Amino acid sequence: MSLFDYSIKELQEKIHNKEIKVQELVDASYQRIKEVDGQVKAFLTLNEEEARQQAAKLDEREATADEVLFGLPAGIKDNIVTNGLRTTCASQFLDNFTDPLYDATVMKKLDDAKSITIGKLNMDEFAMGSSNENSSYEATRNPWNTDHVPGGSSGGSAAAVASGQVLYALGSDTGGSIRQPAAFCGVVGLKPTYGRVSRFGLVAFASSLDQIGPLTRTVEDNARVLEVISGHDPMDSTSANVDVPKYTDALTGDVKGLKIAVPKEYLGEGVTEEVRDSILQALKKYEELGAEWEEVSLPHSKYAVATYYLLASSEASANLARFDGVRYGVRAEEAESMMDMFKLSRSQGFGEEVKRRIMLGTFALSSGYYDAYYKKAQKVRTLIKQDFDQVLEKYDVIMGPTTPTPAFKVGEKIADPLTMYANDILTIPVNLAGVPGISIPCGFSTEGLPIGLQIIGKHFDEGMVYRAAHAFEQATDYHKEKPALGGVQA
Amino acid sequence: MAEISKDQVKHVANLARLAVTEEEAEKLTEELGSIIKFAEQLNELDTENVKPTTHVLDLKNVLRKDEPKEWLTQEEALKNAPDKKDGQFRVPSILE
């Protein structure tokens, strides 16, 4: 029994027909973790005892109509709050946060669908990073080649799915943190429209950009998980009161007449030839399937990285003010005054990149600099959003690479923050515009590392994004490839 | 626009409630300096008449009824605290 063998739909049928027990599935998940996670390092905390008890209980009964993820093993990014299950955000500041008091709304929804939480997944500390090297714990490695990074910040989520440790995972995406690791690890990752999924219980990084989304091996599985976690939530005043369509209904395989826009900025400087070729091949495939594509321009793309780092860091500096060593987390013991206690706890608790961003954000919001940096960036954000609005008025979707290069090597970019930030140039604009974007596998580099195709849609038009992604997936075999970890070759 | 100085870095660190050593302040001065310099490219754009975006969805005045609900008990709220006494969070002296 391997989690690589079946889709969500197939497993639900097999459980229903008593061909597979939930306990066998959960067992397969922990068995696989034992085999490969010593190399991959995707998990920070396991939920084994609880998961096995849940599985035994589910095996005693039938799924109801609403329990659409009945008994399926899931991994959860460690910045999503799980009641009673350690939640660290991969930060030593929260190393002792073993007993969170409530469930994030997405966790309640997964629980209602009877999904089983296998454990909590590694990430860049507080979701700040593109390589997982900013984890306070051992950094996750890319299952396709463990000398390479899995991407970030949801690197643990992407790697766990790619290496068959869980069937699906939840990640969060502020500037590409679902799509970039999905591309690097050869899986499907969707950042929903801002407001599509409740952020209640997602430890906030940049509240105007953060979204939770699913990472899966196939587009259909991805649509099924999004159907479960989407929807308005009174606990998140920025979640949208917009009906959740049945995304799986959009997976018709038909893209005849689909209008695709390809921004010239997304195939320009910095994008390697291999990546560009893979995208052009993918576009050719879409032509064969009856879709049409045209080159367009998103003229403000080159300003997205600077805009993002000012805005996201500013929001982070405010959001991370709550970590003060008073109510939870690790407190610096030696402090004698209250102020020293704040400062020492924060300085010892936060890692280098987190502190750098808090500093940048505090600076951009400080008296005398607010207009020049924060407000300026908010205005440029408007221009970037308008670029997308204009193109998406005429086209159904926008396509391009998810990342300029395949997964880079561990240690290659960590020394220079700006080099690392530039890696997110193709994913960041999507968060700034608030539109949905997916990454799906569309090829491999000569080194055997996955390449991702990014598909971007209109606000709340995840259905169209899924339709386009699914049609390509059905016409190609990239999603069927598996990494050779632990001697299990595809 | 001006570069960031080491004194400014120390001032910002104080605002952010971070303790920085001389060495860290120097490193941060350099790193923040280059990030801020990179951000200066936004000044190429004329944004005089552009409205700032705070959220991408045009949400306004999301209100709910102000009614009491069951939430955390005192015991629960104190459960993860590094230090507590007599049902309250305990912190070092706030008086100098």
Coordinates of C-alpha atoms in Angstrom, one line a residue:
Chain A
M1 CA 0.0 0.0 0.0
S2 CA 1.5 3.3 -1.1
L3 CA 0.0 6.7 -1.0
F4 CA 1.3 7.2 -4.6
D5 CA -1.1 4.7 -5.9
Y6 CA -4.5 6.4 -5.7
S7 CA -6.3 9.7 -5.9
I8 CA -8.7 11.1 -3.3
K9 CA -11.6 9.9 -5.3
E10 CA -10.3 6.4 -5.7
L11 CA -9.4 6.1 -2.1
Q12 CA -12.9 7.3 -1.0
E13 CA -14.4 4.5 -3.2
K14 CA -12.0 1.9 -1.9
I15 CA -12.7 2.8 1.7
H16 CA -16.4 2.7 1.0
N17 CA -16.1 -0.7 -0.7
K18 CA -14.0 -2.0 2.2
E19 CA -11.1 -2.7 -0.1
I20 CA -8.9 -0.4 2.0
K21 CA -9.1 0.3 5.7
V22 CA -8.4 3.8 7.0
Q23 CA -5.9 2.2 9.4
E24 CA -4.0 0.8 6.5
L25 CA -3.8 4.3 4.9
V26 CA -2.6 5.9 8.1
D27 CA -0.1 3.1 8.6
A28 CA 1.2 3.6 5.0
S29 CA 1.7 7.2 5.8
Y30 CA 3.7 6.7 9.0
Q31 CA 5.6 3.8 7.4
R32 CA 6.7 6.1 4.5
I33 CA 7.7 8.8 7.0
K34 CA 9.9 6.3 8.7
E35 CA 11.5 5.3 5.4
V36 CA 12.2 8.6 3.9
D37 CA 11.7 11.5 6.3
G38 CA 15.2 11.1 7.7
Q39 CA 16.4 12.4 4.3
V40 CA 13.5 14.8 3.5
K41 CA 13.0 16.3 7.0
A42 CA 9.5 17.4 6.1
F43 CA 7.9 16.8 9.5
L44 CA 8.4 18.8 12.7
T45 CA 5.8 17.1 14.9
L46 CA 3.9 13.8 14.4
N47 CA 0.3 13.2 15.6
E48 CA 0.6 9.5 15.5
E49 CA -1.2 8.3 18.5
E50 CA -4.2 10.5 17.9
A51 CA -4.2 9.7 14.1
R52 CA -4.3 6.0 14.7
Q53 CA -7.1 6.3 17.2
Q54 CA -9.1 8.4 14.8
A55 CA -8.5 5.8 12.0
A56 CA -9.7 2.9 14.2
K57 CA -12.8 4.8 15.0
L58 CA -13.5 5.7 11.3
D59 CA -13.1 2.1 10.4
E60 CA -16.1 1.2 12.5
R61 CA -18.5 3.2 10.4
E62 CA -19.4 4.5 7.0
A63 CA -18.7 8.0 5.7
T64 CA -21.6 10.4 5.5
A65 CA -22.2 12.5 2.3
D66 CA -20.3 15.5 3.7
E67 CA -17.3 13.5 4.9
V68 CA -15.5 13.8 1.5
L69 CA -11.9 13.3 2.9
F70 CA -12.9 10.4 5.1
G71 CA -9.8 8.9 6.6
L72 CA -7.3 10.5 4.3
P73 CA -3.8 11.3 5.6
A74 CA -3.0 15.0 5.5
G75 CA 0.0 17.1 6.5
I76 CA -0.4 20.6 7.9
K77 CA 2.0 23.5 7.6
D78 CA 3.2 24.4 11.1
N79 CA 1.9 28.0 11.0
I80 CA -1.7 26.7 11.0
V81 CA -3.0 26.5 14.6
T82 CA -4.0 22.9 15.6
N83 CA -5.8 22.4 18.9
G84 CA -3.7 20.5 21.3
L85 CA -1.0 19.8 18.7
R86 CA 2.3 21.6 18.8
T87 CA 2.4 24.6 16.5
T88 CA 5.9 26.3 16.1
C89 CA 5.9 28.2 12.8
A90 CA 9.4 26.5 12.7
S91 CA 10.6 29.1 15.2
Q92 CA 12.5 28.4 18.4
F93 CA 10.4 31.2 19.8
L94 CA 7.4 28.8 19.8
D95 CA 9.4 25.6 20.5
N96 CA 7.4 25.1 23.7
F97 CA 4.0 25.9 22.2
T98 CA 2.8 22.4 22.7
D99 CA -0.8 23.0 23.6
P100 CA -2.6 25.5 21.3
L101 CA -6.1 26.2 22.5
Y102 CA -8.2 26.2 19.3
D103 CA -8.3 25.0 15.7
A104 CA -7.8 27.2 12.7
T105 CA -11.0 27.3 10.7
V106 CA -9.4 25.2 7.9
M107 CA -8.7 22.6 10.5
K108 CA -12.3 22.5 11.6
K109 CA -13.3 22.1 8.0
L110 CA -10.8 19.3 7.4
D111 CA -12.0 17.7 10.6
D112 CA -15.7 17.9 9.5
A113 CA -14.6 16.2 6.3
K114 CA -12.9 13.5 8.5
S115 CA -9.4 14.2 7.1
I116 CA -6.7 12.8 9.4
T117 CA -3.8 15.0 10.5
I118 CA -0.6 13.0 10.3
G119 CA 1.6 15.8 11.6
K120 CA 2.9 19.3 11.3
L121 CA 5.2 20.3 8.4
N122 CA 8.5 22.2 8.3
M123 CA 8.7 25.7 6.8
D124 CA 10.8 28.9 6.8
E125 CA 10.4 30.5 10.1
F126 CA 7.1 32.4 10.3
A127 CA 6.8 31.7 6.5
M128 CA 9.6 34.1 5.6
G129 CA 11.9 32.5 3.1
S130 CA 12.0 30.7 -0.3
S131 CA 14.2 27.7 0.5
N132 CA 13.3 26.3 4.0
E133 CA 16.8 27.2 5.1
N134 CA 15.2 29.7 7.5
S135 CA 13.6 27.0 9.6
S136 CA 14.9 27.0 13.2
Y137 CA 15.0 23.2 12.9
E138 CA 16.7 21.1 10.2
A139 CA 15.9 22.4 6.8
T140 CA 13.7 20.2 4.6
R141 CA 15.4 18.8 1.5
N142 CA 14.1 18.4 -2.1
P143 CA 12.9 14.8 -2.6
W144 CA 14.2 14.8 -6.2
N145 CA 17.7 15.6 -5.1
T146 CA 18.4 16.2 -1.5
D147 CA 21.3 18.5 -2.2
H148 CA 18.7 21.0 -3.4
V149 CA 16.2 23.0 -1.5
P150 CA 12.5 22.1 -1.6
G151 CA 11.5 25.8 -2.0
G152 CA 9.6 27.8 0.6
S153 CA 8.1 28.7 2.7
S154 CA 5.8 25.7 2.4
G155 CA 8.8 23.5 1.6
G156 CA 7.8 20.8 4.1
S157 CA 4.3 20.7 2.6
A158 CA 5.5 20.3 -1.0
A159 CA 8.2 17.8 -0.1
A160 CA 5.9 15.6 2.0
V161 CA 3.4 15.3 -0.8
A162 CA 6.1 14.8 -3.5
S163 CA 7.7 12.0 -1.5
G164 CA 4.4 10.2 -0.8
Q165 CA 4.3 10.8 3.0
V166 CA 0.9 12.3 2.9
L167 CA -1.9 12.4 0.3
Y168 CA -2.2 16.2 0.5
A169 CA -1.0 19.1 2.6
L170 CA -2.0 22.6 3.5
G171 CA 0.4 25.4 3.0
S172 CA 0.2 29.2 3.0
D173 CA 1.2 31.6 0.3
T174 CA 2.1 35.3 0.9
G175 CA 4.5 35.8 -2.0
G176 CA 4.7 32.4 -3.6
S177 CA 5.1 30.1 -0.6
I178 CA 2.7 27.4 -2.0
R179 CA 3.4 27.7 -5.7
Q180 CA 7.3 28.0 -5.6
P181 CA 7.8 24.9 -3.5
A182 CA 5.1 23.1 -5.5
A183 CA 7.2 23.9 -8.7
F184 CA 10.5 22.9 -7.1
C185 CA 9.0 19.6 -5.8
G186 CA 6.9 18.7 -8.9
V187 CA 3.5 18.8 -7.2
V188 CA 0.3 20.9 -7.7
G189 CA 0.0 23.9 -5.4
L190 CA -2.8 26.5 -5.5
K191 CA -2.9 30.0 -3.9
P192 CA -6.6 30.8 -3.8
T193 CA -8.1 34.3 -4.4
Y194 CA -7.5 36.5 -1.4
G195 CA -10.5 36.0 0.9
R196 CA -11.5 32.6 -0.6
V197 CA -10.2 30.7 2.5
S198 CA -10.4 31.8 6.1
R199 CA -7.2 33.0 7.7
F200 CA -8.5 32.5 11.2
G201 CA -5.8 30.4 13.0
L202 CA -3.2 31.0 10.3
V203 CA -0.3 32.7 12.3
A204 CA -0.3 36.1 10.5
F205 CA 2.7 37.2 8.4
A206 CA 1.3 39.8 6.0
S207 CA -2.5 39.9 6.5
S208 CA -3.3 41.6 3.2
L209 CA -1.4 38.9 1.2
D210 CA -1.6 35.6 3.2
Q211 CA -3.8 32.8 1.9
I212 CA -4.0 29.1 2.9
G213 CA -4.1 26.6 0.0
P214 CA -3.8 22.9 -0.9
L215 CA -0.7 21.0 -2.2
T216 CA -1.5 17.7 -3.9
R217 CA -0.2 15.4 -6.6
T218 CA -3.0 16.0 -9.0
V219 CA -5.3 18.9 -10.0
E220 CA -8.4 17.0 -9.2
D221 CA -7.2 16.2 -5.7
N222 CA -6.4 19.9 -5.3
A223 CA -9.9 21.0 -6.3
R224 CA -11.4 18.5 -3.9
V225 CA -9.4 19.9 -0.9
L226 CA -10.1 23.5 -1.9
E227 CA -13.9 22.7 -2.0
V228 CA -13.6 21.6 1.7
I229 CA -11.5 24.5 3.1
S230 CA -13.1 27.4 1.2
G231 CA -15.9 29.7 2.3
H232 CA -16.9 32.7 4.3
D233 CA -16.0 32.7 8.0
P234 CA -17.3 35.1 10.6
M235 CA -14.0 34.7 12.4
D236 CA -12.1 36.3 9.5
S237 CA -13.6 39.6 8.5
T238 CA -11.5 39.6 5.3
S239 CA -12.9 36.3 4.1
A240 CA -15.3 36.9 1.3
N241 CA -19.0 36.1 1.3
V242 CA -18.9 34.5 -2.1
D243 CA -20.4 31.1 -2.9
V244 CA -18.0 28.2 -3.2
P245 CA -18.6 26.4 -6.5
K246 CA -18.0 22.7 -7.0
Y247 CA -14.5 23.0 -8.4
T248 CA -14.4 19.4 -9.6
D249 CA -17.3 20.2 -12.0
A250 CA -14.9 22.6 -13.9
L251 CA -12.5 19.7 -14.7
T252 CA -14.0 19.0 -18.2
G253 CA -10.7 18.4 -20.0
D254 CA -12.0 20.9 -22.6
V255 CA -9.9 24.1 -23.2
K256 CA -11.1 24.8 -26.8
G257 CA -11.2 28.5 -27.3
L258 CA -9.5 29.2 -24.0
K259 CA -7.8 32.6 -24.2
I260 CA -4.3 32.5 -22.6
A261 CA -2.2 35.6 -22.0
V262 CA 1.6 35.2 -21.7
P263 CA 3.3 38.2 -20.2
K264 CA 6.6 38.9 -21.9
E265 CA 8.0 39.9 -18.6
Y266 CA 7.6 36.3 -17.4
L267 CA 9.9 34.9 -20.0
G268 CA 12.5 37.6 -19.9
E269 CA 15.7 38.2 -18.0
G270 CA 16.6 35.8 -15.3
V271 CA 14.5 32.9 -16.6
T272 CA 16.7 30.0 -17.7
E273 CA 16.5 28.6 -21.2
E274 CA 15.3 25.2 -19.9
V275 CA 12.5 26.8 -18.0
R276 CA 11.5 29.0 -21.0
D277 CA 11.5 26.0 -23.3
S278 CA 9.3 24.0 -21.0
I279 CA 6.8 26.8 -20.9
L280 CA 6.8 27.2 -24.6
Q281 CA 6.3 23.5 -25.0
A282 CA 3.4 23.7 -22.6
L283 CA 1.8 26.5 -24.6
K284 CA 2.2 24.4 -27.7
K285 CA 0.3 21.6 -26.0
Y286 CA -2.5 24.1 -25.2
E287 CA -2.6 25.0 -28.8
E288 CA -3.0 21.4 -29.8
L289 CA -5.8 21.2 -27.3
G290 CA -7.6 24.1 -29.0
A291 CA -6.6 27.0 -26.8
E292 CA -5.1 30.3 -28.1
W293 CA -2.3 32.2 -26.6
E294 CA -0.9 35.7 -27.1
E295 CA 1.9 37.7 -25.7
V296 CA 0.9 40.6 -23.4
S297 CA 2.6 42.9 -21.0
L298 CA 2.3 43.4 -17.3
P299 CA 4.5 46.5 -17.3
H300 CA 4.9 47.0 -13.6
S301 CA 6.2 43.4 -12.9
K302 CA 9.7 44.6 -12.3
Y303 CA 8.5 46.7 -9.3
A304 CA 6.7 43.8 -7.6
V305 CA 9.6 42.5 -5.5
A306 CA 10.4 45.9 -4.0
T307 CA 6.7 46.6 -3.4
Y308 CA 6.2 43.2 -1.8
Y309 CA 9.2 43.4 0.6
L310 CA 8.1 46.8 1.8
L311 CA 4.5 45.9 2.3
A312 CA 4.9 42.3 3.6
S313 CA 7.7 43.4 6.0
S314 CA 5.6 46.3 7.3
E315 CA 2.6 44.1 8.0
A316 CA 4.9 41.5 9.5
S317 CA 6.5 44.0 11.9
A318 CA 3.0 44.8 13.2
N319 CA 1.8 41.2 13.3
L320 CA 4.9 39.8 15.0
A321 CA 4.6 42.4 17.8
R322 CA 2.4 39.9 19.6
F323 CA 5.4 37.7 20.3
D324 CA 6.6 39.2 23.6
G325 CA 7.3 36.3 25.9
V326 CA 4.3 37.0 28.1
R327 CA 1.4 34.8 27.1
Y328 CA 3.1 31.9 25.2
G329 CA 6.4 31.1 23.7
V330 CA 9.9 31.1 25.1
R331 CA 10.9 33.9 27.5
A332 CA 14.4 35.1 28.0
E333 CA 15.1 34.2 31.6
E334 CA 17.8 36.7 32.5
A335 CA 15.8 39.9 32.0
E336 CA 15.3 42.1 35.0
S337 CA 12.9 44.6 33.7
M338 CA 9.8 44.3 31.5
M339 CA 11.4 46.1 28.6
D340 CA 14.5 43.9 28.7
M341 CA 12.3 40.9 28.8
F342 CA 10.5 41.9 25.6
K343 CA 13.7 42.8 23.8
L344 CA 15.8 39.8 24.9
S345 CA 12.9 37.3 24.3
R346 CA 12.4 38.7 20.8
S347 CA 16.1 38.9 20.0
Q348 CA 16.7 35.3 21.1
G349 CA 13.5 33.9 19.8
F350 CA 13.4 35.2 16.3
G351 CA 15.9 34.1 13.6
E352 CA 18.0 36.3 11.4
E353 CA 15.6 36.7 8.5
V354 CA 12.6 37.4 10.6
K355 CA 14.5 40.1 12.5
R356 CA 15.7 41.6 9.3
R357 CA 12.1 41.9 8.0
I358 CA 10.8 43.2 11.3
M359 CA 13.5 45.9 11.1
L360 CA 12.7 46.7 7.5
G361 CA 9.0 46.9 8.2
T362 CA 9.4 49.0 11.3
F363 CA 11.6 51.4 9.4
A364 CA 9.1 51.7 6.5
L365 CA 6.3 52.5 8.9
S366 CA 8.3 54.8 11.1
S367 CA 7.7 58.5 11.5
G368 CA 9.3 60.4 8.6
Y369 CA 9.6 57.4 6.3
Y370 CA 6.0 56.1 6.1
D371 CA 5.0 58.2 3.0
A372 CA 8.2 57.5 1.2
Y373 CA 8.2 53.7 1.6
Y374 CA 5.0 52.2 2.9
K375 CA 2.5 54.4 1.2
K376 CA 4.6 54.6 -2.0
A377 CA 4.6 50.8 -2.1
Q378 CA 0.8 50.7 -1.5
K379 CA 0.4 53.0 -4.5
V380 CA 2.6 50.8 -6.7
R381 CA 0.5 47.9 -5.6
T382 CA -2.5 49.6 -7.2
L383 CA -0.6 49.8 -10.5
I384 CA 0.4 46.2 -10.3
K385 CA -3.2 45.1 -9.6
Q386 CA -4.4 47.3 -12.5
D387 CA -2.0 45.4 -14.9
F388 CA -3.7 42.2 -14.0
D389 CA -7.2 43.6 -14.1
Q390 CA -6.6 44.9 -17.7
V391 CA -5.2 41.7 -19.0
L392 CA -7.8 39.5 -17.3
E393 CA -10.5 41.5 -18.9
K394 CA -9.6 40.2 -22.3
Y395 CA -8.1 36.8 -21.4
D396 CA -9.3 33.8 -19.4
V397 CA -6.0 33.0 -17.8
I398 CA -2.4 34.2 -17.6
M399 CA 0.4 31.7 -18.0
G400 CA 4.1 31.7 -17.4
P401 CA 6.8 29.9 -15.3
T402 CA 6.3 29.6 -11.5
T403 CA 10.0 30.2 -10.9
P404 CA 12.8 31.6 -13.1
T405 CA 15.0 28.5 -12.3
P406 CA 14.5 24.9 -11.0
A407 CA 15.3 24.2 -7.4
F408 CA 18.7 25.7 -6.4
K409 CA 21.3 24.1 -4.2
V410 CA 21.2 24.3 -0.4
G411 CA 23.4 27.2 0.7
E412 CA 23.5 28.7 -2.8
K413 CA 21.4 31.8 -2.1
I414 CA 21.1 32.1 1.6
A415 CA 24.0 34.5 2.1
D416 CA 22.4 37.4 0.2
P417 CA 18.8 38.4 1.0
L418 CA 18.2 40.2 -2.3
T419 CA 19.2 37.3 -4.4
M420 CA 16.9 35.1 -2.5
Y421 CA 14.0 37.7 -2.8
A422 CA 14.5 37.9 -6.6
N423 CA 13.6 34.2 -6.8
D424 CA 10.0 35.1 -6.1
I425 CA 9.6 37.6 -8.9
L426 CA 7.0 35.6 -10.8
T427 CA 4.8 34.6 -7.9
I428 CA 4.8 37.9 -5.8
P429 CA 2.6 39.9 -8.3
V430 CA -0.2 37.4 -7.9
N431 CA -0.4 38.0 -4.2
L432 CA -0.3 41.8 -4.7
A433 CA -3.2 41.6 -7.1
G434 CA -5.1 39.1 -4.9
V435 CA -5.9 36.8 -7.8
P436 CA -5.7 32.9 -7.7
G437 CA -2.6 31.1 -9.1
I438 CA -1.6 27.5 -9.4
S439 CA 1.7 25.7 -10.2
I440 CA 1.6 22.4 -12.0
P441 CA 4.4 20.2 -13.2
C442 CA 5.3 20.8 -16.8
G443 CA 8.8 19.3 -17.3
F444 CA 12.2 18.4 -15.9
S445 CA 15.6 20.1 -16.1
T446 CA 18.5 18.1 -17.5
E447 CA 19.5 17.6 -13.8
G448 CA 16.2 15.9 -13.3
L449 CA 14.6 18.7 -11.2
P450 CA 10.9 19.6 -11.8
I451 CA 9.8 22.7 -13.6
G452 CA 6.4 24.4 -12.8
L453 CA 3.9 26.1 -15.0
Q454 CA 2.0 28.9 -13.3
I455 CA -1.6 29.6 -14.3
I456 CA -3.3 32.7 -13.0
G457 CA -7.0 33.6 -13.1
K458 CA -9.5 36.2 -12.2
H459 CA -10.7 36.9 -8.7
F460 CA -12.8 33.9 -7.5
D461 CA -12.3 32.1 -10.8
E462 CA -10.3 29.1 -9.4
G463 CA -12.7 27.0 -11.5
M464 CA -11.1 28.3 -14.8
V465 CA -7.6 27.9 -13.3
Y466 CA -8.3 24.3 -12.4
R467 CA -9.9 23.6 -15.8
A468 CA -6.9 24.9 -17.7
A469 CA -4.5 23.0 -15.3
H470 CA -6.4 19.8 -15.5
A471 CA -6.6 19.7 -19.3
F472 CA -2.8 20.0 -19.5
E473 CA -2.2 17.4 -16.8
Q474 CA -4.5 14.9 -18.6
A475 CA -2.6 15.5 -21.8
T476 CA 0.8 15.0 -20.3
D477 CA 2.6 12.5 -17.9
Y478 CA 4.8 14.8 -15.8
H479 CA 2.6 14.4 -12.7
K480 CA 3.1 10.6 -12.8
E481 CA 6.8 10.8 -12.2
K482 CA 8.0 10.1 -8.7
P483 CA 11.3 10.9 -7.0
A484 CA 13.6 8.0 -6.5
L485 CA 13.9 8.4 -2.7
G486 CA 14.3 5.4 -0.5
G487 CA 14.9 3.2 -3.6
V488 CA 11.3 3.5 -4.8
Q489 CA 11.7 4.4 -8.5
A490 CA 8.6 5.3 -10.4
Chain B
M1 CA 16.6 59.6 -0.3
A2 CA 19.1 59.1 2.5
E3 CA 20.9 55.9 3.4
I4 CA 20.2 54.3 6.7
S5 CA 22.7 55.0 9.5
K6 CA 23.8 52.8 12.3
D7 CA 22.1 55.2 14.8
Q8 CA 18.9 54.9 12.8
V9 CA 19.2 51.1 12.9
K10 CA 19.5 51.2 16.7
H11 CA 16.5 53.6 16.9
V12 CA 14.4 51.2 14.7
A13 CA 15.5 48.2 16.7
N14 CA 14.3 50.0 19.9
L15 CA 10.9 50.7 18.2
A16 CA 10.7 47.0 17.2
R17 CA 11.7 45.9 20.7
L18 CA 14.7 44.1 19.5
A19 CA 18.1 44.1 21.3
V20 CA 21.0 44.4 18.9
T21 CA 24.7 44.2 19.6
E22 CA 27.1 46.7 18.0
E23 CA 28.1 43.9 15.6
E24 CA 24.5 43.1 14.6
A25 CA 23.7 46.8 14.2
E26 CA 26.6 47.1 11.7
K27 CA 25.5 44.1 9.7
L28 CA 21.9 45.3 9.7
T29 CA 22.9 48.8 8.6
E30 CA 24.6 47.3 5.5
E31 CA 21.8 44.8 4.8
L32 CA 18.9 47.2 5.3
G33 CA 20.8 49.8 3.3
S34 CA 21.0 47.6 0.3
I35 CA 17.3 46.5 0.5
I36 CA 16.2 50.2 0.9
K37 CA 18.4 51.1 -2.0
F38 CA 16.8 48.4 -4.0
A39 CA 13.3 49.8 -3.0
E40 CA 14.2 53.2 -4.2
Q41 CA 13.5 52.0 -7.8
L42 CA 9.8 52.6 -6.9
N43 CA 10.6 56.3 -7.2
E44 CA 10.9 55.9 -11.0
L45 CA 7.1 55.7 -11.0
D46 CA 4.8 58.8 -10.8
T47 CA 2.2 57.8 -8.3
E48 CA 0.9 61.3 -7.6
N49 CA -2.7 60.4 -8.5
V50 CA -2.7 56.7 -7.7
K51 CA -4.8 55.5 -4.8
P52 CA -3.0 53.2 -2.3
T53 CA -4.3 49.6 -2.0
T54 CA -4.7 48.3 1.5
H55 CA -6.8 45.2 0.6
V56 CA -7.6 43.8 -2.8
L57 CA -11.2 43.1 -2.0
D58 CA -13.3 46.2 -1.7
L59 CA -14.5 45.3 1.8
K60 CA -16.0 48.0 3.9
N61 CA -17.2 48.1 7.5
V62 CA -17.4 44.4 8.2
L63 CA -19.4 44.4 11.5
R64 CA -20.8 41.8 13.8
K65 CA -23.2 41.9 16.7
D66 CA -21.4 42.7 20.0
E67 CA -22.6 39.8 22.0
P68 CA -20.9 37.7 24.7
K69 CA -19.7 34.2 23.6
E70 CA -18.0 31.3 25.3
W71 CA -14.2 31.7 24.7
L72 CA -11.2 30.7 26.7
T73 CA -11.3 30.2 30.4
Q74 CA -8.7 31.9 32.6
E75 CA -7.0 28.6 33.2
E76 CA -6.8 27.9 29.4
A77 CA -5.5 31.3 28.7
L78 CA -2.7 30.8 31.1
K79 CA -1.9 27.3 30.0
N80 CA 1.0 28.2 27.6
A81 CA 2.4 31.1 29.7
P82 CA 6.1 31.0 30.5
D83 CA 5.4 32.4 34.0
K84 CA 2.1 32.9 35.9
K85 CA 0.9 33.4 39.5
D86 CA -2.5 33.5 41.1
G87 CA -4.4 33.3 37.9
Q88 CA -2.4 36.0 36.1
F89 CA 0.6 36.4 33.8
R90 CA 3.7 37.2 35.7
V91 CA 6.3 39.6 34.3
P92 CA 9.5 41.3 35.6
S93 CA 9.1 44.6 37.4
I94 CA 7.8 47.4 35.2
L95 CA 9.1 50.1 37.5
E96 CA 12.7 51.2 36.9

